[in-house]
GROMACS .gro file of C-alpha atoms in nm:
model
  376
    1MET     CA    1   4.977   3.685  -4.285
    2ILE     CA    2   4.759   3.376  -4.363
    3PRO     CA    3   4.722   3.329  -4.741
    4VAL     CA    4   4.379   3.426  -4.876
    5ASP     CA    5   4.319   3.085  -5.038
    6LEU     CA    6   4.342   2.916  -4.698
    7LEU     CA    7   4.074   3.151  -4.558
    8GLU     CA    8   3.858   3.076  -4.866
    9ASP     CA    9   3.898   2.700  -4.807
   10TYR     CA   10   3.786   2.750  -4.442
   11LEU     CA   11   3.475   2.939  -4.552
   12ILE     CA   12   3.388   2.668  -4.804
   13ASP     CA   13   3.456   2.362  -4.591
   14GLN     CA   14   3.530   2.444  -4.224
   15GLU     CA   15   3.663   2.105  -4.128
   16GLU     CA   16   3.896   2.056  -4.422
   17GLY     CA   17   3.981   2.424  -4.416
   18LEU     CA   18   4.080   2.416  -4.046
   19LYS     CA   19   4.313   2.124  -4.120
   20LYS     CA   20   4.481   2.324  -4.389
   21LEU     CA   21   4.507   2.637  -4.166
   22LEU     CA   22   4.656   2.426  -3.883
   23THR     CA   23   4.902   2.261  -4.123
   24TYR     CA   24   5.011   2.600  -4.252
   25PHE     CA   25   5.048   2.741  -3.902
   26LEU     CA   26   5.248   2.449  -3.768
   27ASN     CA   27   5.477   2.438  -4.065
   28LEU     CA   28   5.538   2.818  -4.014
   29VAL     CA   29   5.621   2.751  -3.647
   30MET     CA   30   5.884   2.496  -3.748
   31GLN     CA   31   6.031   2.730  -4.008
   32LEU     CA   32   6.078   2.985  -3.728
   33GLU     CA   33   6.232   2.731  -3.501
   34ALA     CA   34   6.472   2.631  -3.791
   35ILE     CA   35   6.574   2.991  -3.831
   36GLN     CA   36   6.644   3.023  -3.454
   37GLN     CA   37   6.839   2.694  -3.439
   38SER     CA   38   7.045   2.749  -3.748
   39GLY     CA   39   7.111   3.115  -3.679
   40ALA     CA   40   7.018   3.223  -4.029
   41GLU     CA   41   6.735   3.253  -4.271
   42PRO     CA   42   6.720   2.999  -4.570
   43TYR     CA   43   7.003   3.077  -4.819
   44GLN     CA   44   7.121   3.372  -4.606
   45ARG     CA   45   7.490   3.416  -4.572
   46SER     CA   46   7.569   3.484  -4.211
   47GLU     CA   47   7.867   3.436  -3.980
   48SER     CA   48   7.624   3.339  -3.708
   49ARG     CA   49   7.498   3.032  -3.904
   50LYS     CA   50   7.524   2.716  -3.696
   51ALA     CA   51   7.373   2.468  -3.947
   52HIS     CA   52   7.273   2.424  -4.305
   53ARG     CA   53   6.928   2.312  -4.432
   54ASN     CA   54   6.894   1.963  -4.565
   55GLY     CA   55   6.543   1.952  -4.709
   56TYR     CA   56   6.239   1.834  -4.527
   57LYS     CA   57   6.100   1.510  -4.390
   58GLU     CA   58   5.721   1.453  -4.386
   59ARG     CA   59   5.573   1.365  -4.043
   60SER     CA   60   5.213   1.293  -3.953
   61LEU     CA   61   5.053   1.444  -3.647
   62LYS     CA   62   4.721   1.349  -3.491
   63THR     CA   63   4.520   1.656  -3.382
   64ARG     CA   64   4.166   1.726  -3.269
   65VAL     CA   65   4.072   1.804  -3.637
   66GLY     CA   66   4.226   1.478  -3.769
   67GLU     CA   67   4.565   1.360  -3.884
   68ILE     CA   68   4.778   1.616  -4.074
   69THR     CA   69   5.106   1.588  -4.265
   70LEU     CA   70   5.377   1.847  -4.181
   71LYS     CA   71   5.710   1.920  -4.334
   72LYS     CA   72   5.982   1.897  -4.071
   73PRO     CA   73   6.303   2.075  -4.161
   74GLN     CA   74   6.630   1.884  -4.154
   75PHE     CA   75   6.983   2.007  -4.081
   76ARG     CA   76   7.311   1.856  -4.202
   77GLU     CA   77   7.528   1.927  -3.892
   78MET     CA   78   7.275   1.852  -3.611
   79PRO     CA   79   6.923   1.722  -3.539
   80PHE     CA   80   6.638   1.973  -3.570
   81GLU     CA   81   6.432   2.005  -3.257
   82THR     CA   82   6.075   2.129  -3.247
   83ARG     CA   83   5.801   2.160  -2.988
   84VAL     CA   84   5.539   2.080  -3.253
   85PHE     CA   85   5.639   1.711  -3.227
   86GLU     CA   86   5.745   1.733  -2.866
   87ARG     CA   87   5.640   1.381  -2.769
   88TYR     CA   88   5.732   1.233  -3.109
   89SER     CA   89   6.072   1.413  -3.107
   90ARG     CA   90   6.158   1.261  -2.766
   91VAL     CA   91   6.135   0.912  -2.918
   92GLU     CA   92   6.296   1.034  -3.252
   93ARG     CA   93   6.597   1.171  -3.064
   94ALA     CA   94   6.640   0.846  -2.877
   95LEU     CA   95   6.624   0.657  -3.204
   96ILE     CA   96   6.878   0.884  -3.369
   97SER     CA   97   7.102   0.850  -3.061
   98ALA     CA   98   7.101   0.465  -3.089
   99VAL     CA   99   7.162   0.469  -3.460
  100ALA     CA  100   7.435   0.727  -3.443
  101GLU     CA  101   7.609   0.542  -3.159
  102SER     CA  102   7.602   0.221  -3.367
  103TYR     CA  103   7.742   0.411  -3.660
  104ILE     CA  104   8.025   0.570  -3.459
  105GLN     CA  105   8.116   0.242  -3.308
  106GLY     CA  106   8.169   0.097  -3.656
  107VAL     CA  107   7.856  -0.121  -3.691
  108SER     CA  108   7.844  -0.167  -4.064
  109THR     CA  109   7.516  -0.335  -4.140
  110ARG     CA  110   7.332  -0.221  -4.449
  111ARG     CA  111   7.034  -0.121  -4.232
  112ILE     CA  112   7.240   0.118  -4.010
  113LYS     CA  113   7.411   0.267  -4.324
  114SER     CA  114   7.070   0.324  -4.488
  115VAL     CA  115   6.925   0.498  -4.179
  116VAL     CA  116   7.240   0.709  -4.126
  117SER     CA  117   7.221   0.824  -4.494
  118GLN     CA  118   6.852   0.910  -4.468
  119LEU     CA  119   6.886   1.103  -4.149
  120GLY     CA  120   7.209   1.273  -4.243
  121LEU     CA  121   7.392   1.148  -3.935
  122GLU     CA  122   7.730   1.126  -4.107
  123TYR     CA  123   7.787   1.478  -3.982
  124LEU     CA  124   7.714   1.395  -3.619
  125SER     CA  125   8.034   1.378  -3.406
  126ALA     CA  126   8.084   1.155  -3.109
  127SER     CA  127   8.056   1.470  -2.890
  128SER     CA  128   7.720   1.560  -3.050
  129VAL     CA  129   7.583   1.211  -2.983
  130SER     CA  130   7.711   1.237  -2.624
  131ARG     CA  131   7.528   1.566  -2.569
  132LEU     CA  132   7.215   1.423  -2.718
  133ALA     CA  133   7.241   1.118  -2.492
  134LYS     CA  134   7.292   1.326  -2.182
  135GLU     CA  135   6.977   1.527  -2.244
  136LEU     CA  136   6.772   1.204  -2.294
  137ASP     CA  137   6.934   1.029  -2.000
  138ASP     CA  138   6.823   1.308  -1.763
  139LYS     CA  139   6.460   1.274  -1.883
  140VAL     CA  140   6.468   0.889  -1.863
  141GLU     CA  141   6.613   0.905  -1.512
  142GLU     CA  142   6.353   1.157  -1.397
  143PHE     CA  143   6.072   0.933  -1.531
  144LEU     CA  144   6.201   0.608  -1.376
  145LYS     CA  145   6.265   0.775  -1.034
  146ARG     CA  146   5.950   0.981  -1.013
  147PRO     CA  147   5.733   0.929  -0.698
  148ILE     CA  148   5.435   0.687  -0.722
  149GLU     CA  149   5.176   0.903  -0.561
  150ARG     CA  150   4.861   0.684  -0.540
  151PRO     CA  151   4.792   0.333  -0.416
  152VAL     CA  152   4.806   0.072  -0.698
  153PRO     CA  153   4.584  -0.232  -0.619
  154TYR     CA  154   4.672  -0.418  -0.947
  155ILE     CA  155   5.023  -0.443  -1.097
  156PHE     CA  156   5.128  -0.619  -1.408
  157VAL     CA  157   5.474  -0.742  -1.505
  158ASP     CA  158   5.576  -0.856  -1.854
  159ALA     CA  159   5.885  -0.860  -2.073
  160SER     CA  160   6.001  -0.800  -2.429
  161TYR     CA  161   6.333  -0.934  -2.555
  162PHE     CA  162   6.601  -0.743  -2.756
  163LYS     CA  163   6.953  -0.796  -2.885
  164VAL     CA  164   7.204  -0.575  -2.711
  165ARG     CA  165   7.577  -0.551  -2.738
  166ASP     CA  166   7.757  -0.670  -2.430
  167GLY     CA  167   8.129  -0.627  -2.476
  168PRO     CA  168   8.231  -0.795  -2.808
  169MET     CA  169   7.910  -1.003  -2.830
  170TYR     CA  170   7.552  -0.934  -2.902
  171VAL     CA  171   7.322  -1.111  -2.645
  172THR     CA  172   6.943  -1.128  -2.584
  173LYS     CA  173   6.827  -0.935  -2.288
  174ALA     CA  174   6.479  -0.901  -2.118
  175PHE     CA  175   6.331  -0.560  -2.082
  176MET     CA  176   6.096  -0.591  -1.777
  177ILE     CA  177   5.808  -0.352  -1.759
  178VAL     CA  178   5.582  -0.295  -1.458
  179THR     CA  179   5.243  -0.122  -1.508
  180GLY     CA  180   4.956  -0.073  -1.272
  181ILE     CA  181   4.594   0.022  -1.230
  182ARG     CA  182   4.570   0.287  -0.959
  183ASP     CA  183   4.293   0.320  -0.703
  184ASP     CA  184   4.133   0.583  -0.917
  185GLY     CA  185   4.110   0.346  -1.227
  186TYR     CA  186   4.382   0.505  -1.441
  187ARG     CA  187   4.666   0.302  -1.575
  188GLU     CA  188   5.025   0.404  -1.510
  189ILE     CA  189   5.365   0.273  -1.621
  190LEU     CA  190   5.543   0.232  -1.287
  191GLY     CA  191   5.894   0.122  -1.385
  192ALA     CA  192   6.115  -0.074  -1.615
  193ARG     CA  193   6.453  -0.243  -1.604
  194ILE     CA  194   6.677  -0.430  -1.847
  195ALA     CA  195   6.781  -0.776  -1.717
  196ASP     CA  196   7.037  -1.049  -1.783
  197GLY     CA  197   6.848  -1.291  -1.561
  198GLU     CA  198   6.513  -1.313  -1.366
  199ASP     CA  199   6.584  -1.496  -1.044
  200GLU     CA  200   6.410  -1.407  -0.710
  201ASN     CA  201   6.674  -1.150  -0.621
  202PHE     CA  202   6.608  -0.968  -0.947
  203TRP     CA  203   6.232  -0.946  -0.871
  204TYR     CA  204   6.283  -0.860  -0.511
  205GLY     CA  205   6.513  -0.578  -0.610
  206LEU     CA  206   6.264  -0.448  -0.874
  207PHE     CA  207   5.976  -0.451  -0.634
  208GLN     CA  208   6.175  -0.287  -0.359
  209GLU     CA  209   6.270  -0.005  -0.590
  210LEU     CA  210   5.908   0.055  -0.668
  211LYS     CA  211   5.821   0.052  -0.297
  212ASP     CA  212   6.095   0.300  -0.220
  213ARG     CA  213   5.931   0.534  -0.476
  214GLY     CA  214   5.599   0.504  -0.298
  215LEU     CA  215   5.424   0.197  -0.434
  216SER     CA  216   5.160   0.089  -0.189
  217GLY     CA  217   4.816  -0.080  -0.175
  218VAL     CA  218   4.914  -0.380  -0.396
  219LYS     CA  219   4.657  -0.652  -0.382
  220LEU     CA  220   4.731  -0.855  -0.702
  221VAL     CA  221   5.035  -0.904  -0.912
  222VAL     CA  222   4.983  -1.043  -1.263
  223SER     CA  223   5.270  -1.188  -1.461
  224ASP     CA  224   5.399  -1.479  -1.657
  225GLY     CA  225   5.532  -1.797  -1.488
  226HIS     CA  226   5.910  -1.720  -1.453
  227LYS     CA  227   6.060  -1.879  -1.150
  228GLY     CA  228   6.119  -1.655  -0.845
  229ILE     CA  229   5.844  -1.405  -0.904
  230GLN     CA  230   5.597  -1.583  -0.675
  231SER     CA  231   5.845  -1.585  -0.390
  232ALA     CA  232   5.933  -1.224  -0.449
  233VAL     CA  233   5.567  -1.125  -0.445
  234GLU     CA  234   5.512  -1.309  -0.114
  235SER     CA  235   5.807  -1.134   0.046
  236SER     CA  236   5.756  -0.793  -0.104
  237PHE     CA  237   5.378  -0.750  -0.088
  238LEU     CA  238   5.237  -0.913   0.233
  239GLY     CA  239   4.872  -0.996   0.189
  240ALA     CA  240   4.880  -0.959  -0.192
  241SER     CA  241   4.809  -1.252  -0.438
  242TRP     CA  242   5.001  -1.363  -0.744
  243GLN     CA  243   4.799  -1.433  -1.068
  244ILE     CA  244   4.960  -1.608  -1.360
  245CYS     CA  245   4.858  -1.460  -1.692
  246HIS     CA  246   4.610  -1.705  -1.848
  247VAL     CA  247   4.766  -1.661  -2.192
  248HIS     CA  248   5.115  -1.740  -2.068
  249PHE     CA  249   4.981  -2.034  -1.867
  250ILE     CA  250   4.809  -2.190  -2.175
  251ARG     CA  251   5.136  -2.145  -2.378
  252ALA     CA  252   5.337  -2.314  -2.094
  253VAL     CA  253   5.109  -2.615  -2.089
  254LEU     CA  254   5.093  -2.650  -2.463
  255ARG     CA  255   5.477  -2.669  -2.482
  256ASN     CA  256   5.446  -3.018  -2.348
  257VAL     CA  257   5.171  -3.126  -2.580
  258ALA     CA  258   5.213  -3.266  -2.930
  259ARG     CA  259   5.130  -3.031  -3.212
  260LYS     CA  260   4.842  -3.244  -3.341
  261ASP     CA  261   4.664  -3.210  -2.999
  262GLN     CA  262   4.741  -2.851  -2.925
  263LYS     CA  263   4.423  -2.691  -3.051
  264GLU     CA  264   4.197  -2.934  -2.877
  265ILE     CA  265   4.384  -2.905  -2.549
  266ALA     CA  266   4.399  -2.521  -2.576
  267ASP     CA  267   4.018  -2.509  -2.612
  268LYS     CA  268   3.973  -2.739  -2.303
  269LEU     CA  269   4.224  -2.526  -2.103
  270LYS     CA  270   4.021  -2.214  -2.183
  271LEU     CA  271   3.705  -2.379  -2.064
  272ALA     CA  272   3.877  -2.508  -1.749
  273LEU     CA  273   4.002  -2.160  -1.667
  274GLU     CA  274   3.641  -2.039  -1.670
  275TYR     CA  275   3.512  -2.338  -1.470
  276GLU     CA  276   3.754  -2.461  -1.210
  277SER     CA  277   3.597  -2.804  -1.177
  278MET     CA  278   3.687  -2.881  -1.537
  279MET     CA  279   4.055  -2.853  -1.467
  280ASP     CA  280   4.062  -3.184  -1.277
  281VAL     CA  281   3.872  -3.355  -1.564
  282LEU     CA  282   4.136  -3.219  -1.811
  283VAL     CA  283   4.417  -3.341  -1.589
  284GLY     CA  284   4.271  -3.688  -1.601
  285GLU     CA  285   4.249  -3.681  -1.978
  286LEU     CA  286   4.610  -3.556  -2.007
  287GLU     CA  287   4.723  -3.834  -1.777
  288ASP     CA  288   4.550  -4.084  -2.005
  289ARG     CA  289   4.738  -3.955  -2.308
  290GLY     CA  290   5.069  -3.956  -2.128
  291TYR     CA  291   5.127  -3.579  -2.101
  292SER     CA  292   5.282  -3.588  -1.762
  293LYS     CA  293   5.494  -3.275  -1.811
  294ALA     CA  294   5.178  -3.073  -1.903
  295ILE     CA  295   5.018  -3.198  -1.576
  296ASP     CA  296   5.333  -3.084  -1.385
  297THR     CA  297   5.287  -2.739  -1.537
  298ILE     CA  298   4.925  -2.728  -1.430
  299ASP     CA  299   5.008  -2.834  -1.079
  300ARG     CA  300   5.285  -2.580  -1.052
  301PHE     CA  301   5.059  -2.290  -1.129
  302ARG     CA  302   4.733  -2.420  -0.995
  303PHE     CA  303   4.728  -2.184  -0.690
  304GLY     CA  304   4.782  -1.885  -0.910
  305LEU     CA  305   4.512  -1.952  -1.168
  306TRP     CA  306   4.201  -1.800  -1.009
  307ASN     CA  307   4.312  -1.542  -0.759
  308TYR     CA  308   4.159  -1.269  -0.976
  309LYS     CA  309   3.812  -1.392  -0.877
  310SER     CA  310   3.863  -1.238  -0.538
  311PHE     CA  311   3.799  -0.905  -0.695
  312PRO     CA  312   3.500  -0.741  -0.852
  313ARG     CA  313   3.358  -0.941  -1.140
  314GLU     CA  314   3.369  -0.635  -1.368
  315HIS     CA  315   3.742  -0.631  -1.330
  316TRP     CA  316   3.805  -1.000  -1.413
  317LYS     CA  317   3.857  -0.970  -1.786
  318ARG     CA  318   4.131  -0.711  -1.744
  319ILE     CA  319   4.320  -0.852  -1.444
  320ARG     CA  320   4.359  -1.218  -1.540
  321THR     CA  321   4.611  -1.152  -1.817
  322THR     CA  322   4.891  -0.912  -1.910
  323ASN     CA  323   4.718  -0.839  -2.244
  324SER     CA  324   4.687  -0.473  -2.134
  325MET     CA  325   5.061  -0.444  -2.206
  326GLU     CA  326   5.043  -0.579  -2.561
  327ARG     CA  327   5.032  -0.233  -2.716
  328ILE     CA  328   5.360  -0.149  -2.534
  329HIS     CA  329   5.541  -0.455  -2.670
  330LYS     CA  330   5.418  -0.392  -3.028
  331GLU     CA  331   5.538  -0.028  -3.014
  332LEU     CA  332   5.884  -0.122  -2.872
  333LYS     CA  333   5.932  -0.375  -3.150
  334ARG     CA  334   5.812  -0.137  -3.418
  335ARG     CA  335   6.036   0.151  -3.322
  336SER     CA  336   6.342  -0.064  -3.241
  337ARG     CA  337   6.327  -0.255  -3.582
  338VAL     CA  338   6.524   0.027  -3.732
  339VAL     CA  339   6.824  -0.034  -3.508
  340GLY     CA  340   6.807  -0.411  -3.508
  341ALA     CA  341   7.063  -0.468  -3.235
  342PHE     CA  342   7.144  -0.193  -2.980
  343PRO     CA  343   7.505  -0.088  -2.927
  344SER     CA  344   7.463  -0.066  -2.543
  345ASP     CA  345   7.221  -0.090  -2.261
  346ASN     CA  346   7.194   0.278  -2.228
  347ALA     CA  347   7.113   0.322  -2.600
  348PHE     CA  348   6.836   0.079  -2.561
  349ILE     CA  349   6.695   0.229  -2.239
  350ARG     CA  350   6.686   0.574  -2.393
  351LEU     CA  351   6.461   0.467  -2.678
  352ALA     CA  352   6.252   0.219  -2.481
  353VAL     CA  353   6.174   0.448  -2.186
  354SER     CA  354   6.103   0.741  -2.428
  355ILE     CA  355   5.832   0.518  -2.581
  356LEU     CA  356   5.703   0.426  -2.233
  357MET     CA  357   5.688   0.795  -2.143
  358ASP     CA  358   5.464   0.870  -2.440
  359ILE     CA  359   5.226   0.578  -2.371
  360ASN     CA  360   5.206   0.671  -2.007
  361GLU     CA  361   5.105   1.030  -2.108
  362GLU     CA  362   4.825   0.879  -2.320
  363TRP     CA  363   4.709   0.656  -2.035
  364MET     CA  364   4.699   0.937  -1.784
  365THR     CA  365   4.506   1.169  -2.013
  366SER     CA  366   4.252   0.917  -2.150
  367LYS     CA  367   3.946   0.754  -1.996
  368ARG     CA  368   3.963   0.550  -1.677
  369TYR     CA  369   4.063   0.191  -1.751
  370LEU     CA  370   3.853   0.046  -1.469
  371THR     CA  371   3.576   0.171  -1.243
  372MET     CA  372   3.719   0.119  -0.893
  373ASP     CA  373   3.423   0.213  -0.682
  374ASN     CA  374   3.349  -0.147  -0.574
  375SER     CA  375   3.704  -0.252  -0.535
  376LYS     CA  376   3.778  -0.466  -0.228
   0.00000   0.00000   0.00000
């Protein structure tokens, strides 16, 4: 039965009252889920009890009536699972899995100990972590191997870098993410792979995997300037063009420019990227200043700077950089900060791909990213 005061609040202020009603209802749902999972009512003595309560943790949830704060039950012996936070829980379970794996392997940083204490993970056994990992691994594999059902004229490739344990050492590895804009204008996360290196064979293998899953209709591939990707694009997508991300291009040129001149050269590079004739003028100026390596960088990428102009003008702003992936990188960094360094490739993949799955769901259910009616 809904408390009378909540109904009175609704009658006085429908918007705020509805938020309170929804908060009450969803908290009640989680209480019932907690009873089912623990096998007993709160404080009830029962032989069927599987877990003991360990307080609550506040979690925010965005709803159509605004953001609400809910009280999520906690167990001592195992993680509490709820459909209320279904998408959030997927990421949370992956995070718990990574932290618990680090803890069990004996990683003794203060950060890990603090998180373990807050989440009550001291009571998770290696077998519990293994079961949790298996459940996540199945979902991750399903996402990464799902069919690509529509043509994707524009694809984007970018990387984030993370510390991952490799035997007795912690090393930096690249997490390569491929996204695309489909022929219906919606964005989709197409695939991801953790990498030790990024030579042509790596790129060719990644692109072939996407093609095996149904990737077709590629006209433009946008990425940074790592060696090998241009050759892989040429051999993997006949008739498609490669476009270097303008942001990455500017950074690459400025690496070979003295700090005192970087702002001035950056401004001139931006102008030259808008007006191609200005690039030769800038090259002459760089030559006069002795910046030969900066000129070599421009020459290396010259034939990948303006390929985006072969497509509809209204698409230009969104297909000349990999900026559309910035939100992905920020979310990966934010959620992985708790772990710091991952205990294994698999632990990292569970968390990273769970985050990608959430973002992909948002993309596929939001507005079209581009209007594709006039695409060539």
